[in-house]
Amino acid sequence: MNKDIIILGIESSCDDTSAAILKGRNILSNVIANQSIHEQYGGVVPELASRAHQQNIIPVVDTALKQAKIKKEEIDAVAFTKGPGLLGSLMVGTSFAKSFALGMGIPIIAVNHLQAHILAHFIDDSKKVPEFPFLCLTVSGGHTQIVKVDSPINMKIIGTTLDDAAGEAFDKSAKIMGLNYPGGPLIDKYAKKGDINKFIFGKPKIKELNFSFSGLKTSILYKIKEGIKDNPDFINNNLADLCASIQHSIVSILIEKLKKAIEITGIKHIAIAGGVSANSYLRNEVEKLARLESLYFYIPKFEYCTDNAAMIAIAGYYKFKEKEFSQQNEVPSARLPF
Ligand code: KG4
Ligand code: ZN
């Protein structure tokens, strides 16, 4: 009988340092060290992020091994995020992966962070996984894409954002309202008691399957400035309604394009992935769309939405099966295409 492959996954593309141990398609541990240092700056400061990764990487890997009850000698390969992401941050994970693998005499596997977000759906061999081909709406802090997924290693971007990402739209709107970074989860929380139709913002008119969020951001900024002119307490007095209306606007843009992609491709299986797929309103709206249009839909487990090494490990698993290994001269890439 074939032994299950054991993979150490390393993620360090932005401000989370994470290590995970995957056995077969099952996660034994997934440890994430968040960097709270960025909260006060309203966004991720790249230099501070790389320094924090350097401090975190060894304890995080050590904890992942202990939690999984796996000895480092049992690991078959190290999968790491090659990109896209912040170069200094990526370098920490890449260097660690290369050194660890060299020391242990095992192969390394370079992983595309955005493909890994999608492949998070395949973690856990007891769970129903998406059927190929499927459409995945990948929505994160840096990217917004509609991807046609033909297999775990064959994917094609069919729509993308022309400016800000959906996560950025959440975070920048939150910043305008004086909320801490990252503002997406806070908007989600405050929106629960708000009215989605209280404030109406400008809608982008972008062709085909592409997205734009910069106009919406400007529209939100003006609406809030106008409100403050009449009432200095405008934000506080309307926080729930503002959050609900902003969230509704962002999610409507996403759903509209997803619908269009379904129409164009005729694909009936849809998934969401990336940090913004943790958004409760988006999850509900996708479910609603699937019910209305009789689609099969897949929503990732909450803990695999935002950045984590479990998704890097599962992407590594599929590349391992194809023997897609990298060499020790592998380098990270801030703008890595598919
Ligand atoms: O995938 P991710 O962890 O990192 C990147 O690859 O960028 O995504 C982070 C983004 C942030 O913009 C954050 O505000 C957003 O995901 N996010 C959310 C929620 N949870 C995380 N946005 C809206 N609602 C949420 N519940
Ligand atoms: Zn991400």
Short mmCIF file of C-alpha atoms and ligand atoms in Angstrom, two decimals:
data_model
loop_
_atom_site.label_atom_id
_atom_site.label_comp_id
_atom_site.label_asym_id
_atom_site.label_seq_id
_atom_site.Cartn_x
_atom_site.Cartn_y
_atom_site.Cartn_z
CA MET A 1 0.00 0.00 0.00
CA ASN A 2 1.29 3.50 -0.86
CA LYS A 3 2.19 5.61 2.14
CA ASP A 4 0.48 9.00 2.40
CA ILE A 5 2.78 11.85 1.35
CA ILE A 6 3.66 14.25 4.18
CA ILE A 7 4.18 17.87 3.13
CA LEU A 8 5.34 20.87 5.13
CA GLY A 9 3.63 24.00 3.75
CA ILE A 10 5.09 27.48 4.29
CA GLU A 11 3.17 30.72 3.64
CA SER A 12 4.75 34.17 4.05
CA SER A 13 3.43 36.28 1.16
CA CYS A 14 1.99 39.17 3.17
CA ASP A 15 1.60 39.67 6.92
CA ASP A 16 0.82 36.16 8.18
CA THR A 17 3.57 33.65 8.90
CA SER A 18 2.13 30.17 8.59
CA ALA A 19 3.28 26.54 8.56
CA ALA A 20 1.14 23.45 8.05
CA ILE A 21 1.60 19.71 7.96
CA LEU A 22 -0.44 17.80 5.39
CA LYS A 23 -0.68 13.99 5.31
CA GLY A 24 -2.35 12.76 2.15
CA ARG A 25 -5.08 15.42 1.76
CA ASN A 26 -5.62 15.80 5.50
CA ILE A 27 -4.30 18.66 7.57
CA LEU A 28 -2.56 17.63 10.79
CA SER A 29 -1.67 21.19 11.83
CA ASN A 30 -2.02 24.71 10.46
CA VAL A 31 -0.29 27.34 12.60
CA ILE A 32 -0.65 31.04 11.80
CA ALA A 33 1.17 33.93 13.46
CA ASN A 34 -0.64 37.18 12.69
CA GLN A 35 1.28 40.45 12.75
CA SER A 36 -0.65 42.99 14.78
CA ILE A 37 2.08 45.61 14.25
CA HIS A 38 0.38 46.80 11.03
CA GLU A 39 -2.97 47.72 12.67
CA GLN A 40 -1.75 51.13 13.77
CA TYR A 41 -0.51 52.00 10.25
CA GLY A 42 -3.79 51.28 8.47
CA GLY A 43 -2.11 48.77 6.14
CA VAL A 44 0.79 46.34 5.85
CA VAL A 45 4.27 47.95 6.12
CA PRO A 46 6.47 45.67 3.95
CA GLU A 47 9.74 46.12 5.86
CA LEU A 48 8.07 45.44 9.22
CA ALA A 49 6.36 42.39 7.71
CA SER A 50 9.63 40.79 6.57
CA ARG A 51 11.24 41.41 9.95
CA ALA A 52 8.30 39.81 11.75
CA HIS A 53 8.41 36.80 9.38
CA GLN A 54 12.08 36.30 10.29
CA GLN A 55 11.19 36.23 13.98
CA ASN A 56 8.16 33.99 13.53
CA ILE A 57 9.17 31.39 10.97
CA ILE A 58 11.14 28.96 13.16
CA PRO A 59 8.74 28.93 16.15
CA VAL A 60 5.76 28.59 13.77
CA VAL A 61 7.28 25.58 11.95
CA ASP A 62 8.31 24.05 15.28
CA THR A 63 4.77 24.40 16.65
CA ALA A 64 3.27 22.96 13.44
CA LEU A 65 5.50 19.86 13.74
CA LYS A 66 4.68 19.41 17.43
CA GLN A 67 0.92 19.84 16.94
CA ALA A 68 0.97 17.34 14.06
CA LYS A 69 3.11 14.92 16.12
CA ILE A 70 5.37 14.55 13.10
CA LYS A 71 9.17 14.36 13.19
CA LYS A 72 11.00 16.46 10.61
CA GLU A 73 12.57 13.24 9.21
CA GLU A 74 9.07 12.08 8.16
CA ILE A 75 8.46 15.03 5.80
CA ASP A 76 8.59 14.16 2.09
CA ALA A 77 8.72 17.69 0.61
CA VAL A 78 8.46 21.40 1.49
CA ALA A 79 5.93 23.50 -0.42
CA PHE A 80 6.30 27.28 -0.16
CA THR A 81 4.71 30.41 -1.62
CA LYS A 82 6.79 31.65 -4.54
CA GLY A 83 4.44 34.58 -5.21
CA PRO A 84 2.62 36.82 -5.78
CA GLY A 85 3.14 38.89 -2.67
CA LEU A 86 5.58 41.24 -0.93
CA LEU A 87 9.09 40.38 -2.08
CA GLY A 88 10.78 40.74 1.32
CA SER A 89 8.11 38.59 2.96
CA LEU A 90 8.30 35.93 0.23
CA MET A 91 12.09 35.79 0.59
CA VAL A 92 11.83 34.71 4.23
CA GLY A 93 9.56 31.74 3.45
CA THR A 94 11.51 30.79 0.31
CA SER A 95 14.89 30.88 2.09
CA PHE A 96 13.54 28.86 5.00
CA ALA A 97 12.01 26.24 2.68
CA LYS A 98 15.22 25.89 0.68
CA SER A 99 17.46 25.59 3.76
CA PHE A 100 15.15 23.12 5.50
CA ALA A 101 14.86 20.95 2.39
CA LEU A 102 18.60 21.07 1.72
CA GLY A 103 19.31 20.03 5.30
CA MET A 104 16.84 17.16 5.15
CA GLY A 105 17.66 16.08 1.58
CA ILE A 106 14.06 16.45 0.34
CA PRO A 107 12.56 18.32 -2.64
CA ILE A 108 11.00 21.80 -2.64
CA ILE A 109 7.80 22.76 -4.44
CA ALA A 110 7.13 26.37 -5.49
CA VAL A 111 3.44 27.31 -5.17
CA ASN A 112 1.39 30.16 -6.64
CA HIS A 113 -0.48 31.78 -3.73
CA LEU A 114 -3.66 32.42 -5.74
CA GLN A 115 -3.85 28.88 -7.09
CA ALA A 116 -3.38 27.69 -3.50
CA HIS A 117 -6.40 29.75 -2.34
CA ILE A 118 -8.49 27.82 -4.88
CA LEU A 119 -7.01 24.42 -3.99
CA ALA A 120 -7.92 24.95 -0.32
CA HIS A 121 -11.25 23.42 -1.42
CA PHE A 122 -9.48 20.06 -1.80
CA ILE A 123 -8.23 19.80 1.78
CA ASP A 124 -9.74 16.85 3.67
CA ASP A 125 -10.40 13.62 1.86
CA SER A 126 -13.76 13.11 3.59
CA LYS A 127 -15.31 16.29 2.19
CA LYS A 128 -17.20 16.88 -1.07
CA VAL A 129 -14.79 18.65 -3.43
CA PRO A 130 -15.58 20.79 -6.48
CA GLU A 131 -16.18 18.97 -9.73
CA PHE A 132 -14.07 20.01 -12.76
CA PRO A 133 -14.40 22.28 -14.57
CA PHE A 134 -15.57 24.85 -12.04
CA LEU A 135 -15.50 28.63 -11.78
CA CYS A 136 -13.78 30.16 -8.78
CA LEU A 137 -14.25 33.74 -7.65
CA THR A 138 -10.93 34.44 -5.88
CA VAL A 139 -11.23 37.53 -3.73
CA SER A 140 -8.35 38.63 -1.52
CA GLY A 141 -6.55 41.72 -0.29
CA GLY A 142 -4.44 41.93 -3.43
CA HIS A 143 -6.46 40.17 -6.13
CA THR A 144 -9.94 39.73 -7.55
CA GLN A 145 -10.25 37.09 -10.23
CA ILE A 146 -12.68 34.73 -11.88
CA VAL A 147 -10.78 31.55 -12.67
CA LYS A 148 -11.84 28.61 -14.81
CA VAL A 149 -10.38 25.58 -13.06
CA ASP A 150 -9.94 22.52 -15.30
CA SER A 151 -7.77 20.48 -12.92
CA PRO A 152 -5.65 21.14 -9.80
CA ILE A 153 -2.81 22.27 -12.04
CA ASN A 154 -4.70 23.69 -15.00
CA MET A 155 -6.39 27.00 -14.35
CA LYS A 156 -7.13 30.08 -16.46
CA ILE A 157 -7.99 33.61 -15.30
CA ILE A 158 -11.04 34.81 -17.27
CA GLY A 159 -11.71 38.03 -15.35
CA THR A 160 -9.65 40.30 -13.13
CA THR A 161 -9.71 43.70 -11.46
CA LEU A 162 -8.48 46.72 -13.38
CA ASP A 163 -7.58 48.61 -10.19
CA ASP A 164 -8.25 47.79 -6.52
CA ALA A 165 -8.97 44.29 -5.25
CA ALA A 166 -12.23 43.48 -3.42
CA GLY A 167 -10.35 43.16 -0.11
CA GLU A 168 -8.75 46.55 -0.71
CA ALA A 169 -12.20 48.03 -1.34
CA PHE A 170 -13.27 46.71 2.07
CA ASP A 171 -10.07 47.83 3.82
CA LYS A 172 -9.94 51.30 2.23
CA SER A 173 -13.64 51.94 2.99
CA ALA A 174 -13.00 50.88 6.57
CA LYS A 175 -10.04 53.25 6.79
CA ILE A 176 -12.24 56.15 5.58
CA MET A 177 -14.58 55.31 8.48
CA GLY A 178 -11.65 55.30 10.92
CA LEU A 179 -11.68 51.50 11.46
CA ASN A 180 -8.47 49.53 12.07
CA TYR A 181 -6.67 47.42 9.43
CA PRO A 182 -7.78 44.95 8.14
CA GLY A 183 -11.22 46.50 7.99
CA GLY A 184 -12.97 43.75 5.99
CA PRO A 185 -13.93 41.60 9.01
CA LEU A 186 -15.05 44.72 10.93
CA ILE A 187 -17.34 45.86 8.11
CA ASP A 188 -18.77 42.32 8.02
CA LYS A 189 -19.44 42.49 11.79
CA TYR A 190 -21.01 45.98 11.93
CA ALA A 191 -23.04 45.40 8.74
CA LYS A 192 -25.09 42.69 10.45
CA LYS A 193 -27.39 45.28 12.07
CA GLY A 194 -27.43 47.73 9.16
CA ASP A 195 -29.70 48.55 6.22
CA ILE A 196 -28.15 47.61 2.85
CA ASN A 197 -30.27 50.21 1.02
CA LYS A 198 -29.64 53.20 3.31
CA PHE A 199 -26.79 54.58 1.17
CA ILE A 200 -26.46 54.18 -2.60
CA PHE A 201 -22.99 54.36 -4.15
CA GLY A 202 -21.82 54.66 -7.78
CA LYS A 203 -21.73 51.42 -9.77
CA PRO A 204 -18.83 50.64 -12.16
CA LYS A 205 -19.55 49.98 -15.83
CA ILE A 206 -16.74 47.63 -16.80
CA LYS A 207 -16.83 45.41 -19.86
CA GLU A 208 -16.69 41.62 -19.96
CA LEU A 209 -15.67 39.78 -16.80
CA ASN A 210 -13.36 42.43 -15.36
CA PHE A 211 -13.89 44.40 -12.15
CA SER A 212 -13.19 47.91 -10.90
CA PHE A 213 -13.52 49.21 -7.35
CA SER A 214 -11.75 52.58 -7.44
CA GLY A 215 -14.90 54.53 -8.45
CA LEU A 216 -16.85 52.96 -5.61
CA LYS A 217 -14.16 54.05 -3.15
CA THR A 218 -14.40 57.66 -4.38
CA SER A 219 -18.19 57.55 -4.19
CA ILE A 220 -17.99 56.30 -0.57
CA LEU A 221 -15.45 58.99 0.33
CA TYR A 222 -17.68 61.79 -1.04
CA LYS A 223 -20.83 60.43 0.63
CA ILE A 224 -19.07 60.34 4.00
CA LYS A 225 -17.50 63.81 3.56
CA GLU A 226 -20.95 65.22 2.70
CA GLY A 227 -22.47 63.55 5.75
CA ILE A 228 -19.79 64.86 8.09
CA LYS A 229 -20.35 68.42 6.79
CA ASP A 230 -23.92 68.33 8.18
CA ASN A 231 -23.18 66.19 11.24
CA PRO A 232 -19.69 65.67 12.71
CA ASP A 233 -20.96 62.42 14.27
CA PHE A 234 -22.22 61.12 10.91
CA ILE A 235 -19.99 58.01 10.86
CA ASN A 236 -20.76 56.96 14.44
CA ASN A 237 -24.48 57.57 14.03
CA ASN A 238 -24.64 55.57 10.78
CA LEU A 239 -21.87 52.98 11.16
CA ALA A 240 -24.04 49.86 10.77
CA ASP A 241 -25.94 51.28 7.76
CA LEU A 242 -22.73 52.52 6.12
CA CYS A 243 -21.06 49.10 6.56
CA ALA A 244 -24.13 47.23 5.27
CA SER A 245 -24.48 49.51 2.24
CA ILE A 246 -20.75 49.38 1.39
CA GLN A 247 -20.66 45.60 1.79
CA HIS A 248 -23.77 45.24 -0.37
CA SER A 249 -22.19 47.39 -3.12
CA ILE A 250 -18.92 45.40 -3.19
CA VAL A 251 -20.67 42.03 -3.08
CA SER A 252 -23.17 43.05 -5.80
CA ILE A 253 -20.29 43.88 -8.15
CA LEU A 254 -18.76 40.44 -7.47
CA ILE A 255 -22.03 38.52 -7.88
CA GLU A 256 -22.96 40.32 -11.10
CA LYS A 257 -19.68 39.27 -12.77
CA LEU A 258 -19.88 35.74 -11.42
CA LYS A 259 -23.37 35.45 -12.95
CA LYS A 260 -22.02 36.70 -16.26
CA ALA A 261 -19.17 34.16 -16.17
CA ILE A 262 -21.69 31.36 -15.56
CA GLU A 263 -23.77 32.56 -18.53
CA ILE A 264 -20.74 32.80 -20.84
CA THR A 265 -19.09 29.49 -19.92
CA GLY A 266 -22.20 27.44 -19.13
CA ILE A 267 -20.33 26.00 -16.12
CA LYS A 268 -22.66 24.99 -13.29
CA HIS A 269 -20.11 24.40 -10.52
CA ILE A 270 -18.99 27.53 -8.68
CA ALA A 271 -16.63 28.21 -5.79
CA ILE A 272 -15.28 31.17 -3.87
CA ALA A 273 -11.82 31.52 -2.33
CA GLY A 274 -9.47 34.06 -0.70
CA GLY A 275 -9.75 36.28 2.36
CA VAL A 276 -12.96 38.01 1.27
CA SER A 277 -14.68 34.62 0.88
CA ALA A 278 -14.85 34.70 4.69
CA ASN A 279 -17.41 37.51 4.32
CA SER A 280 -20.77 36.30 5.62
CA TYR A 281 -22.84 38.41 3.21
CA LEU A 282 -20.88 37.17 0.17
CA ARG A 283 -21.26 33.57 1.37
CA ASN A 284 -25.04 34.07 1.69
CA GLU A 285 -25.36 35.79 -1.68
CA VAL A 286 -23.43 33.02 -3.47
CA GLU A 287 -25.64 30.44 -1.81
CA LYS A 288 -28.72 32.41 -2.89
CA LEU A 289 -27.45 32.66 -6.47
CA ALA A 290 -26.75 28.91 -6.54
CA ARG A 291 -30.27 28.14 -5.31
CA LEU A 292 -31.91 30.48 -7.85
CA GLU A 293 -29.89 29.21 -10.80
CA SER A 294 -29.69 25.54 -9.72
CA LEU A 295 -25.89 25.55 -9.44
CA TYR A 296 -23.51 23.44 -7.37
CA PHE A 297 -21.57 25.70 -5.02
CA TYR A 298 -18.54 25.25 -2.80
CA ILE A 299 -17.61 27.57 0.05
CA PRO A 300 -14.28 27.01 1.79
CA LYS A 301 -14.02 26.25 5.49
CA PHE A 302 -13.70 29.55 7.34
CA GLU A 303 -10.11 28.87 8.53
CA TYR A 304 -8.89 28.27 4.96
CA CYS A 305 -10.26 31.55 3.53
CA THR A 306 -7.62 34.00 4.75
CA ASP A 307 -3.90 33.32 4.26
CA ASN A 308 -2.72 29.99 5.65
CA ALA A 309 -0.09 27.34 4.93
CA ALA A 310 -2.61 24.48 4.69
CA MET A 311 -3.58 25.74 1.23
CA ILE A 312 0.10 25.92 0.20
CA ALA A 313 0.59 22.33 1.38
CA ILE A 314 -2.40 21.02 -0.61
CA ALA A 315 -1.19 22.84 -3.74
CA GLY A 316 2.19 21.20 -3.08
CA TYR A 317 0.48 17.80 -2.83
CA TYR A 318 -0.87 18.07 -6.39
CA LYS A 319 2.48 19.27 -7.74
CA PHE A 320 4.25 16.43 -5.89
CA LYS A 321 2.00 13.94 -7.69
CA GLU A 322 3.08 15.49 -11.00
CA LYS A 323 6.74 15.56 -9.83
CA GLU A 324 6.81 19.34 -10.35
CA PHE A 325 9.76 20.08 -8.09
CA SER A 326 11.93 23.22 -7.97
CA GLN A 327 15.68 23.54 -7.68
CA GLN A 328 17.74 25.32 -5.02
CA ASN A 329 18.15 28.33 -7.37
CA GLU A 330 14.37 29.01 -7.20
CA VAL A 331 13.58 32.67 -6.40
CA PRO A 332 10.40 34.36 -5.15
CA SER A 333 8.40 36.58 -7.48
CA ALA A 334 6.25 39.54 -6.37
CA ARG A 335 4.08 39.38 -9.52
CA LEU A 336 3.83 35.74 -10.35
CA PRO A 337 1.46 34.89 -13.23
CA PHE A 338 -0.46 31.59 -13.27
O1 KG4 B 1 -6.40 36.16 1.22
P1 KG4 B 1 -6.03 37.14 2.25
O2 KG4 B 1 -5.90 36.66 3.68
O3 KG4 B 1 -4.68 37.84 1.90
C1 KG4 B 1 -4.30 38.16 0.60
O4 KG4 B 1 -3.88 37.24 -0.13
O5 KG4 B 1 -4.49 39.35 0.26
O6 KG4 B 1 -7.11 38.31 2.18
C2 KG4 B 1 -7.07 39.39 3.05
C3 KG4 B 1 -8.25 40.27 2.75
C4 KG4 B 1 -8.22 41.59 3.51
O7 KG4 B 1 -8.47 42.63 2.60
C5 KG4 B 1 -9.35 41.45 4.52
O8 KG4 B 1 -9.96 42.66 4.87
C6 KG4 B 1 -10.31 40.55 3.77
O9 KG4 B 1 -9.47 39.61 3.13
N1 KG4 B 1 -11.26 39.87 4.65
C7 KG4 B 1 -12.59 40.16 4.68
C8 KG4 B 1 -13.15 39.35 5.69
N2 KG4 B 1 -12.16 38.59 6.24
C9 KG4 B 1 -11.00 38.93 5.59
N3 KG4 B 1 -13.31 41.02 3.94
C10 KG4 B 1 -14.63 41.08 4.19
N4 KG4 B 1 -15.25 40.35 5.15
C11 KG4 B 1 -14.55 39.47 5.91
N5 KG4 B 1 -15.19 38.74 6.84
ZN ZN B 2 -4.15 35.37 0.11
#
